[in-house]
Short mmCIF file of C-alpha atoms and ligand atoms in Angstrom, two decimals:
data_model
loop_
_atom_site.label_atom_id
_atom_site.label_comp_id
_atom_site.label_asym_id
_atom_site.label_seq_id
_atom_site.Cartn_x
_atom_site.Cartn_y
_atom_site.Cartn_z
CA MET C 1 -13.52 36.17 30.42
CA VAL C 2 -13.49 34.29 27.31
CA ASP C 3 -12.86 36.98 24.96
CA ILE C 4 -16.18 36.54 22.99
CA ASN C 5 -17.69 39.72 24.01
CA TYR C 6 -16.50 42.95 25.01
CA GLU C 7 -15.37 42.55 28.87
CA TYR C 8 -18.43 45.01 29.93
CA ILE C 9 -20.79 42.72 28.25
CA ASP C 10 -19.68 39.54 29.73
CA GLU C 11 -19.41 41.31 32.93
CA TYR C 12 -23.20 42.90 32.72
CA ILE C 13 -24.74 39.38 31.91
CA ASP C 14 -22.48 37.63 34.63
CA ASP C 15 -24.04 40.14 37.53
CA LEU C 16 -27.53 39.43 36.12
CA TYR C 17 -27.07 36.07 37.02
CA ILE C 18 -29.02 34.38 39.92
CA ASN C 19 -28.41 31.15 41.65
CA LYS C 20 -30.56 30.59 44.89
CA ASN C 21 -29.48 27.19 45.04
CA GLU C 22 -26.87 26.94 47.61
CA LYS C 23 -25.72 23.29 46.72
CA LEU C 24 -25.35 24.33 42.96
CA LEU C 25 -23.45 27.40 44.04
CA ALA C 26 -21.17 25.34 46.14
CA ILE C 27 -20.09 23.39 43.07
CA ARG C 28 -19.79 26.15 40.90
CA ASN C 29 -17.41 27.93 43.63
CA MET C 30 -15.51 24.62 44.43
CA ALA C 31 -14.84 24.05 40.63
CA GLU C 32 -13.54 27.58 40.04
CA GLU C 33 -11.63 27.43 42.94
CA ASN C 34 -9.81 24.43 41.52
CA HIS C 35 -9.73 25.48 37.86
CA ILE C 36 -12.04 22.83 36.90
CA PRO C 37 -13.87 24.10 33.64
CA ILE C 38 -17.67 24.30 33.73
CA ILE C 39 -20.40 26.02 32.07
CA GLU C 40 -20.18 29.33 32.12
CA LYS C 41 -23.06 31.49 33.88
CA ALA C 42 -24.53 32.41 30.74
CA THR C 43 -24.29 29.16 29.22
CA GLU C 44 -26.30 27.93 32.29
CA ASP C 45 -28.95 30.39 31.83
CA PHE C 46 -29.07 29.56 28.29
CA LEU C 47 -29.32 25.78 28.48
CA LYS C 48 -32.18 26.11 31.19
CA PHE C 49 -34.17 28.26 28.90
CA ILE C 50 -34.05 25.77 25.89
CA ILE C 51 -34.57 23.11 28.36
CA SER C 52 -37.60 24.66 29.35
CA ILE C 53 -38.88 24.92 25.87
CA LYS C 54 -37.85 21.53 24.57
CA ASP C 55 -38.93 19.54 27.72
CA PRO C 56 -36.40 16.83 26.91
CA LYS C 57 -36.71 13.23 28.36
CA ASN C 58 -33.28 11.90 27.50
CA ILE C 59 -30.51 13.88 27.30
CA LEU C 60 -26.65 12.97 26.47
CA GLU C 61 -23.90 14.78 27.81
CA LEU C 62 -20.37 14.52 26.56
CA GLY C 63 -17.98 15.73 28.97
CA THR C 64 -19.13 15.67 33.02
CA ALA C 65 -16.32 16.75 34.79
CA VAL C 66 -18.09 17.37 38.29
CA GLY C 67 -21.76 16.79 37.04
CA TYR C 68 -22.33 20.56 37.33
CA SER C 69 -23.73 21.03 33.95
CA ALA C 70 -25.84 17.52 34.18
CA ILE C 71 -27.18 18.58 37.31
CA VAL C 72 -28.06 21.74 36.14
CA MET C 73 -29.76 19.99 32.81
CA ALA C 74 -31.57 17.25 35.56
CA GLU C 75 -33.07 20.55 37.63
CA ALA C 76 -34.17 21.99 34.85
CA ALA C 77 -35.92 19.02 32.77
CA LYS C 78 -39.57 18.79 34.45
CA ASN C 79 -40.07 15.50 32.70
CA ILE C 80 -36.54 14.13 32.49
CA ASN C 81 -36.23 10.10 32.66
CA LEU C 82 -32.04 9.75 32.04
CA ILE C 83 -29.31 11.77 31.23
CA ASN C 84 -26.32 9.64 30.49
CA THR C 85 -23.18 11.79 31.15
CA VAL C 86 -19.76 10.49 29.40
CA ASP C 87 -16.32 11.24 31.09
CA LYS C 88 -12.73 9.43 30.42
CA ASN C 89 -11.38 11.00 33.86
CA GLU C 90 -12.17 8.81 36.62
CA ASN C 91 -11.17 11.36 39.23
CA MET C 92 -13.60 13.38 38.03
CA LEU C 93 -16.58 11.23 38.44
CA LYS C 94 -15.80 10.24 41.63
CA MET C 95 -16.69 14.17 42.57
CA ALA C 96 -19.40 14.00 40.12
CA LYS C 97 -20.48 11.05 41.62
CA GLU C 98 -20.28 12.70 45.13
CA ASN C 99 -22.61 15.58 44.13
CA ILE C 100 -25.10 14.13 41.87
CA ASP C 101 -25.80 12.13 45.41
CA LYS C 102 -26.05 15.26 47.37
CA PHE C 103 -29.07 16.33 45.05
CA SER C 104 -30.39 12.62 44.90
CA LEU C 105 -30.22 12.67 41.31
CA ASN C 106 -28.39 8.58 40.71
CA GLN C 107 -31.50 7.21 39.28
CA ILE C 108 -31.65 9.83 36.53
CA ILE C 109 -27.97 11.07 35.79
CA ASN C 110 -26.19 7.94 34.79
CA LEU C 111 -22.48 8.57 34.82
CA ASN C 112 -20.10 6.60 32.00
CA TYR C 113 -16.23 6.27 32.30
CA MET C 114 -15.40 6.25 28.79
CA ASP C 115 -13.87 7.79 25.89
CA ALA C 116 -16.59 10.14 24.45
CA TYR C 117 -16.22 8.60 21.10
CA ASP C 118 -15.88 5.06 22.20
CA TYR C 119 -19.29 5.91 23.81
CA LEU C 120 -21.11 7.35 20.96
CA VAL C 121 -20.42 4.24 18.68
CA SER C 122 -21.44 2.09 21.28
CA ASP C 123 -24.73 3.51 22.63
CA GLU C 124 -28.31 2.52 21.46
CA ASN C 125 -30.46 4.81 23.07
CA LYS C 126 -32.16 7.76 21.51
CA TYR C 127 -32.02 11.40 22.93
CA ASP C 128 -33.79 14.79 22.75
CA LEU C 129 -30.83 16.59 23.71
CA ILE C 130 -27.27 16.27 23.03
CA PHE C 131 -24.83 18.46 24.82
CA ILE C 132 -21.29 18.05 23.65
CA ASP C 133 -18.96 19.33 25.92
CA ALA C 134 -15.58 16.95 25.81
CA ALA C 135 -12.44 17.24 23.58
CA LYS C 136 -12.93 20.27 21.22
CA GLY C 137 -10.54 18.91 18.71
CA GLN C 138 -13.18 15.73 18.39
CA TYR C 139 -16.40 17.70 17.52
CA GLN C 140 -16.48 16.50 13.99
CA LYS C 141 -16.34 13.34 14.93
CA TYR C 142 -18.56 13.37 18.12
CA PHE C 143 -20.88 15.06 15.90
CA ASP C 144 -21.12 12.24 12.89
CA GLU C 145 -22.02 9.71 15.83
CA ALA C 146 -24.23 11.74 17.86
CA ILE C 147 -26.36 12.58 15.14
CA ASN C 148 -27.10 8.85 14.74
CA LEU C 149 -28.61 9.06 18.42
CA LEU C 150 -30.92 12.15 18.13
CA ASN C 151 -34.35 11.85 17.88
CA ASP C 152 -35.66 13.73 14.64
CA ASP C 153 -36.92 16.73 16.22
CA GLY C 154 -33.78 16.78 18.88
CA ILE C 155 -31.31 19.36 19.33
CA ILE C 156 -27.50 18.96 19.74
CA ILE C 157 -25.68 21.85 21.62
CA CYS C 158 -22.16 22.07 21.39
CA ASP C 159 -20.09 24.26 23.91
CA ASN C 160 -16.81 26.29 23.22
CA VAL C 161 -17.11 26.56 19.46
CA LEU C 162 -15.54 30.37 19.89
CA PHE C 163 -12.92 28.73 21.87
CA LYS C 164 -11.72 31.80 23.55
CA GLY C 165 -12.21 34.07 20.86
CA MET C 166 -9.50 32.13 18.85
CA VAL C 167 -11.99 30.42 16.33
CA ALA C 168 -12.78 34.19 15.06
CA ASN C 169 -9.88 35.72 15.26
CA ASN C 170 -6.13 34.82 14.50
CA ASP C 171 -4.67 37.58 16.76
CA LEU C 172 -6.14 35.95 19.70
CA LEU C 173 -4.92 32.26 18.35
CA LYS C 174 -2.24 30.67 20.47
CA ARG C 175 0.43 28.18 18.96
CA ARG C 176 -0.59 25.15 20.66
CA LYS C 177 -4.22 25.59 20.23
CA ARG C 178 -3.58 25.97 16.39
CA THR C 179 -4.66 22.26 15.57
CA ILE C 180 -7.99 22.44 18.00
CA VAL C 181 -9.08 25.87 16.40
CA LYS C 182 -8.67 24.42 12.73
CA ARG C 183 -10.63 21.84 13.57
CA LEU C 184 -13.47 23.57 15.43
CA ARG C 185 -13.54 26.14 12.35
CA GLU C 186 -13.88 23.20 9.81
CA PHE C 187 -16.61 21.55 11.92
CA ILE C 188 -18.68 24.50 12.01
CA VAL C 189 -18.13 25.62 8.33
CA ASN C 190 -18.93 21.81 7.54
CA ILE C 191 -22.45 22.29 9.80
CA LYS C 192 -23.05 25.69 8.26
CA ASN C 193 -22.87 24.06 4.74
CA ASP C 194 -24.87 21.36 5.33
CA ASP C 195 -28.70 21.34 4.06
CA ARG C 196 -29.60 18.57 6.40
CA TYR C 197 -29.00 20.98 9.16
CA LEU C 198 -30.19 24.07 10.67
CA SER C 199 -27.82 25.42 13.12
CA SER C 200 -26.92 28.92 15.27
CA ILE C 201 -24.02 29.87 16.69
CA VAL C 202 -24.77 31.76 20.02
CA PRO C 203 -21.86 33.83 21.19
CA ILE C 204 -22.40 33.71 25.00
CA GLY C 205 -20.28 31.89 27.38
CA ASP C 206 -17.62 30.39 25.34
CA GLY C 207 -19.69 30.06 22.11
CA LEU C 208 -22.49 27.56 21.80
CA MET C 209 -23.78 26.12 18.35
CA LEU C 210 -27.06 24.57 18.31
CA VAL C 211 -27.81 22.17 15.80
CA ARG C 212 -31.28 20.44 14.49
CA ARG C 213 -32.60 18.90 11.31
CA ASN C 214 -33.63 20.92 8.85
CA ASN C 215 -37.49 20.85 8.38
CA ALA C 216 -37.65 18.49 11.71
C1 SAM G 1 -15.38 21.45 29.73
S1 SAM G 1 -15.41 19.97 30.79
C2 SAM G 1 -16.88 19.25 30.97
C3 SAM G 1 -17.85 20.41 31.99
C4 SAM G 1 -19.41 20.10 32.47
N1 SAM G 1 -19.99 19.46 31.14
C5 SAM G 1 -19.94 21.10 33.36
O1 SAM G 1 -20.19 22.20 32.40
O2 SAM G 1 -20.32 20.91 34.44
C6 SAM G 1 -14.99 18.94 29.46
C7 SAM G 1 -14.76 17.24 30.49
O3 SAM G 1 -14.65 16.35 29.29
C8 SAM G 1 -13.80 15.46 29.36
N2 SAM G 1 -13.27 14.77 28.32
C9 SAM G 1 -12.30 15.31 27.40
N3 SAM G 1 -11.93 14.47 26.53
C10 SAM G 1 -12.84 13.60 26.72
C11 SAM G 1 -12.57 12.62 25.87
N4 SAM G 1 -12.26 12.06 24.71
N5 SAM G 1 -13.71 11.30 26.55
C12 SAM G 1 -14.76 11.76 27.46
N6 SAM G 1 -14.18 12.70 28.24
C13 SAM G 1 -13.63 13.88 27.71
C14 SAM G 1 -12.70 15.86 30.53
O4 SAM G 1 -12.09 14.92 31.24
C15 SAM G 1 -13.55 16.94 31.15
O5 SAM G 1 -14.21 16.65 32.43
#
């Protein structure tokens, strides 16, 4: 539970989550047992829904962890060519590789061992969907580069923008998270005030922000 919604709402939505894919469920369970942060169940359903509408061919993900969300997206996207996913943690990427092999998705999901920002400034691909789920304090920096890699009608989805409710409520704010929360708040306000973008905050999971170009 992440203090975004009333607990009973989160519990209700989580109880409705159905995952018939035992291999995926095993990765979710392993991540939860080892305190490896992966997308919330409601976020998973939402991502799958957006992907079913958008039908992205190329996806960029910042923050691979053990490859869970990359696998979810690869399985949901019917016409996917490539998912580039980036993480600076080598151990995570080793686990991600094992997981991706189990799904025979190594031709689709490309693992990049790099700092997310360094990756963004070096990449020359264009993407239909960019999923930002790496260092929360860096979202503005990520966004400013990611937008250059986004196709005209592409979507950027940022996870954790409400960060356990702390972004919306000072009473929840933990001292050591103050800088991250300040940066997330600034990022959200900047996007909301920028006429170039259409955006929406969706208060499920840990809070998602969807952004696309205005009039795209
Ligand atoms: C929340 S986890 C990603 C979860 C994954 N998207 C999923 O749902 O399965 C965040 C990941 O971002 C990575 N990360 C944090 N800061 C980073 C940075 N500056 N560059 C690249 N990766 C970073 C961490 O190592 C961690 O694995």
